[in-house]
PDB file of C-alpha atoms and ligand atoms in Angstrom:
ATOM      1  CA  MET A  79      -8.867  11.381  14.446  1.00 94.00           C
ATOM      2  CA  LEU A  80     -12.496  10.721  13.402  1.00 96.00           C
ATOM      3  CA  GLU A  81     -14.117   7.459  12.501  1.00 96.00           C
ATOM      4  CA  CYS A  82     -14.665   6.534   9.005  1.00 95.00           C
ATOM      5  CA  MET A  83     -18.265   6.922   7.784  1.00 93.00           C
ATOM      6  CA  THR A  84     -17.924   5.315   4.429  1.00 94.00           C
ATOM      7  CA  VAL A  85     -16.405   2.121   3.357  1.00 94.00           C
ATOM      8  CA  LYS A  86     -14.469   1.466   6.511  1.00 94.00           C
ATOM      9  CA  LYS A  87     -16.883   2.340   8.987  1.00 92.00           C
ATOM     10  CA  GLY A  88     -15.597   2.476  12.621  1.00 92.00           C
ATOM     11  CA  MET A  89     -12.003   2.739  11.754  1.00 94.00           C
ATOM     12  CA  LYS A  90     -10.122   5.937  12.827  1.00 95.00           C
ATOM     13  CA  CYS A  91      -8.788   7.712   9.763  1.00 95.00           C
ATOM     14  CA  PRO A  92      -6.874  10.867   8.999  1.00 95.00           C
ATOM     15  CA  PHE A  93      -8.943  11.892   6.114  1.00 96.00           C
ATOM     16  CA  MET A  94     -12.432  11.771   8.013  1.00 96.00           C
ATOM     17  CA  THR A  95     -13.528  15.246   8.910  1.00 96.00           C
ATOM     18  CA  VAL A  96     -16.813  16.515  10.234  1.00 94.00           C
ATOM     19  CA  LYS A  97     -17.694  17.434   6.638  1.00 94.00           C
ATOM     20  CA  GLY A  98     -17.047  13.759   5.484  1.00 95.00           C
ATOM     21  CA  CYS A  99     -14.158  12.053   3.696  1.00 96.00           C
ATOM     22  CA  LYS A 100     -11.704  14.252   2.290  1.00 96.00           C
ATOM     23  CA  PHE A 101      -9.755  11.712   0.354  1.00 96.00           C
ATOM     24  CA  ASN A 102      -9.575  11.966  -3.331  1.00 94.00           C
ATOM     25  CA  GLY A 103     -13.168  10.894  -4.435  1.00 93.00           C
ATOM     26  CA  GLY A 104     -14.776  11.073  -1.106  1.00 96.00           C
ATOM     27  CA  THR A 105     -13.912   7.536  -0.112  1.00 95.00           C
ATOM     28  CA  CYS A 106     -11.114   4.919  -0.231  1.00 97.00           C
ATOM     29  CA  HIS A 107     -10.500   3.120  -3.481  1.00 97.00           C
ATOM     30  CA  PRO A 108     -10.891  -0.728  -3.840  1.00 97.00           C
ATOM     31  CA  ILE A 109      -8.073  -3.071  -3.865  1.00 98.00           C
ATOM     32  CA  VAL A 110      -6.277  -3.919  -7.226  1.00 98.00           C
ATOM     33  CA  GLU A 111      -5.565  -7.202  -8.657  1.00 97.00           C
ATOM     34  CA  GLN A 112      -2.140  -7.339  -7.354  1.00 97.00           C
ATOM     35  CA  CYS A 113      -3.433  -7.118  -3.696  1.00 97.00           C
ATOM     36  CA  GLU A 114      -5.193 -10.390  -3.798  1.00 97.00           C
ATOM     37  CA  GLY A 115      -3.646 -12.417  -1.026  1.00 97.00           C
ATOM     38  CA  CYS A 116      -2.348  -9.892   1.114  1.00 97.00           C
ATOM     39  CA  ALA A 117      -3.173  -9.688   4.791  1.00 97.00           C
ATOM     40  CA  HIS A 118      -4.255  -6.035   4.645  1.00 97.00           C
ATOM     41  CA  VAL A 119      -7.044  -6.687   2.462  1.00 97.00           C
ATOM     42  CA  MET A 120     -10.487  -6.218   4.406  1.00 96.00           C
ATOM     43  CA  GLU A 121     -13.731  -7.209   2.886  1.00 94.00           C
ATOM     44  CA  THR A 122     -16.674  -4.787   3.585  1.00 92.00           C
ATOM     45  CA  GLU A 123     -20.331  -4.694   2.309  1.00 89.00           C
ATOM     46  CA  SER A 124     -19.095  -2.302  -0.471  1.00 89.00           C
ATOM     47  CA  GLY A 125     -16.258  -4.502  -1.587  1.00 94.00           C
ATOM     48  CA  LYS A 126     -12.406  -5.349  -0.759  1.00 97.00           C
ATOM     49  CA  TYR A 127     -10.412  -2.498   0.518  1.00 97.00           C
ATOM     50  CA  CYS A 128      -6.969  -2.087   1.976  1.00 97.00           C
ATOM     51  CA  ARG A 129      -6.763  -1.654   5.869  1.00 95.00           C
ATOM     52  CA  ILE A 130      -3.850   0.736   5.530  1.00 94.00           C
ATOM     53  CA  CYS A 131      -3.815   2.412   2.175  1.00 95.00           C
ATOM     54  CA  PRO A 132      -6.703   4.431   0.692  1.00 96.00           C
ATOM     55  CA  ASP A 133      -5.472   4.037  -2.897  1.00 97.00           C
ATOM     56  CA  PRO A 134      -3.863   0.696  -3.437  1.00 97.00           C
ATOM     57  CA  ALA A 135      -3.541   1.294  -7.078  1.00 97.00           C
ATOM     58  CA  ALA A 136      -1.068   4.058  -6.158  1.00 96.00           C
ATOM     59  CA  LYS A 137       0.850   1.747  -4.250  1.00 96.00           C
ATOM     60  CA  TRP A 138       1.645  -0.667  -7.242  1.00 97.00           C
ATOM     61  CA  ARG A 139       1.908   2.087  -9.809  1.00 95.00           C
ATOM     62  CA  LEU A 140       5.727   2.377  -9.172  1.00 90.00           C
ATOM     63  CA  GLY A 141       6.352  -1.403  -8.472  1.00 94.00           C
ATOM     64  CA  LYS A 142       5.508  -3.440  -5.694  1.00 95.00           C
ATOM     65  CA  CYS A 143       3.581  -2.304  -2.739  1.00 96.00           C
ATOM     66  CA  ASN A 144       5.981  -1.706   0.171  1.00 94.00           C
ATOM     67  CA  PHE A 145       3.388  -3.013   2.706  1.00 95.00           C
ATOM     68  CA  ALA A 146       2.392  -6.235   0.866  1.00 96.00           C
ATOM     69  CA  THR A 147       2.539  -9.276   2.961  1.00 96.00           C
ATOM     70  CA  HIS A 148       2.097 -11.775   0.181  1.00 96.00           C
ATOM     71  CA  VAL A 149       4.890 -10.860  -2.321  1.00 90.00           C
ATOM     72  CA  LYS A 150       8.721 -11.208  -1.866  1.00 78.00           C
ATOM     73  CA  ASN A 151      10.475  -8.096  -1.817  1.00 64.00           C
ATOM     74  CA  GLY A 152       7.179  -6.340  -1.173  1.00 49.00           C
ATOM     75  CA  ASN A 153       8.985  -4.267   1.556  1.00 52.00           C
ATOM     76  CA  GLY A 154      11.633  -2.695  -0.736  1.00 46.00           C
ATOM     77  CA  LYS A 155      14.181  -5.225   0.282  1.00 47.00           C
ATOM     78  CA  ASN A 156      15.849  -7.898  -1.670  1.00 44.00           C
ATOM     79  CA  GLY A 157      15.852 -11.535  -0.704  1.00 46.00           C
ATOM     80  CA  ASN A 158      18.326 -11.184   2.089  1.00 45.00           C
ATOM     81  CA  GLY A 159      16.261  -8.675   3.704  1.00 50.00           C
ATOM     82  CA  LYS A 160      18.845  -5.819   2.967  1.00 54.00           C
ATOM     83  CA  ARG A 161      18.151  -2.853   0.990  1.00 58.00           C
ATOM     84  CA  ILE A 162      19.744  -2.713  -2.236  1.00 59.00           C
ATOM     85  CA  ASN A 163      21.543   0.706  -3.076  1.00 67.00           C
ATOM     86  CA  PRO A 164      21.166   1.021  -6.752  1.00 67.00           C
ATOM     87  CA  LEU A 165      24.077   3.349  -7.088  1.00 71.00           C
ATOM     88  CA  LYS A 166      26.522   0.792  -5.585  1.00 71.00           C
ATOM     89  CA  ALA A 167      24.752  -2.113  -7.527  1.00 68.00           C
ATOM     90  CA  SER A 168      25.317  -0.461 -10.727  1.00 73.00           C
ATOM     91  CA  LYS A 169      29.133   0.265  -9.932  1.00 75.00           C
ATOM     92  CA  ARG A 170      29.561  -3.359  -9.099  1.00 73.00           C
ATOM     93  CA  LYS A 171      27.936  -4.297 -12.334  1.00 71.00           C
ATOM     94  CA  ALA A 172      30.079  -1.840 -14.114  1.00 78.00           C
ATOM     95  CA  LYS A 173      33.496  -3.395 -12.507  1.00 72.00           C
ATOM     96  CA  GLY A 174      32.115  -6.821 -13.518  1.00 69.00           C
ATOM     97  CA  LYS A 175      31.928  -8.144  -9.991  1.00 59.00           C
TER      98      LYS A 175
HETATM   99  S1  LIG B 139      -0.785  -3.480   1.695  1.00 68.52           S
HETATM  100 FE1  LIG B 139      -0.397  -3.053  -0.458  1.00 68.52          FE
HETATM  101  S2  LIG B 139      -0.628  -4.852  -1.343  1.00 68.52           S
HETATM  102 FE2  LIG B 139      -1.573  -5.121   0.492  1.00 68.52          FE
HETATM  103  S3  LIG B 139      -3.829  -4.619   0.290  1.00 68.52           S
HETATM  104 FE3  LIG B 139      -2.618  -2.670   0.772  1.00 68.52          FE
HETATM  105  S4  LIG B 139      -2.293  -1.725  -1.239  1.00 68.52           S
HETATM  106 FE4  LIG B 139      -2.656  -3.987  -1.469  1.00 68.52          FE
END
């Protein structure tokens, strides 16, 4: 893996090639509002970026980011730390339990 030459200089990244960054747009995308407070946010000369995701907006498009450290249920689990099976949950609801 090559090291980033754009916003995360020095970090190894699968999108980096000898011809430059191959990620959509040629660079990582900055964090979005929902990322504020997350432990994965890194500040660089060119702004704030996510350490693990090149496109934070995409992580929030379909709900909460599954890597977020600052939101409850940010890891796709419910408050008990257990995954919810939506099918079983809707059956339970239908039975009135
Ligand atoms: S892990 Fe998710 S919430 Fe945290 S900075 Fe990255 S994209 Fe944003």
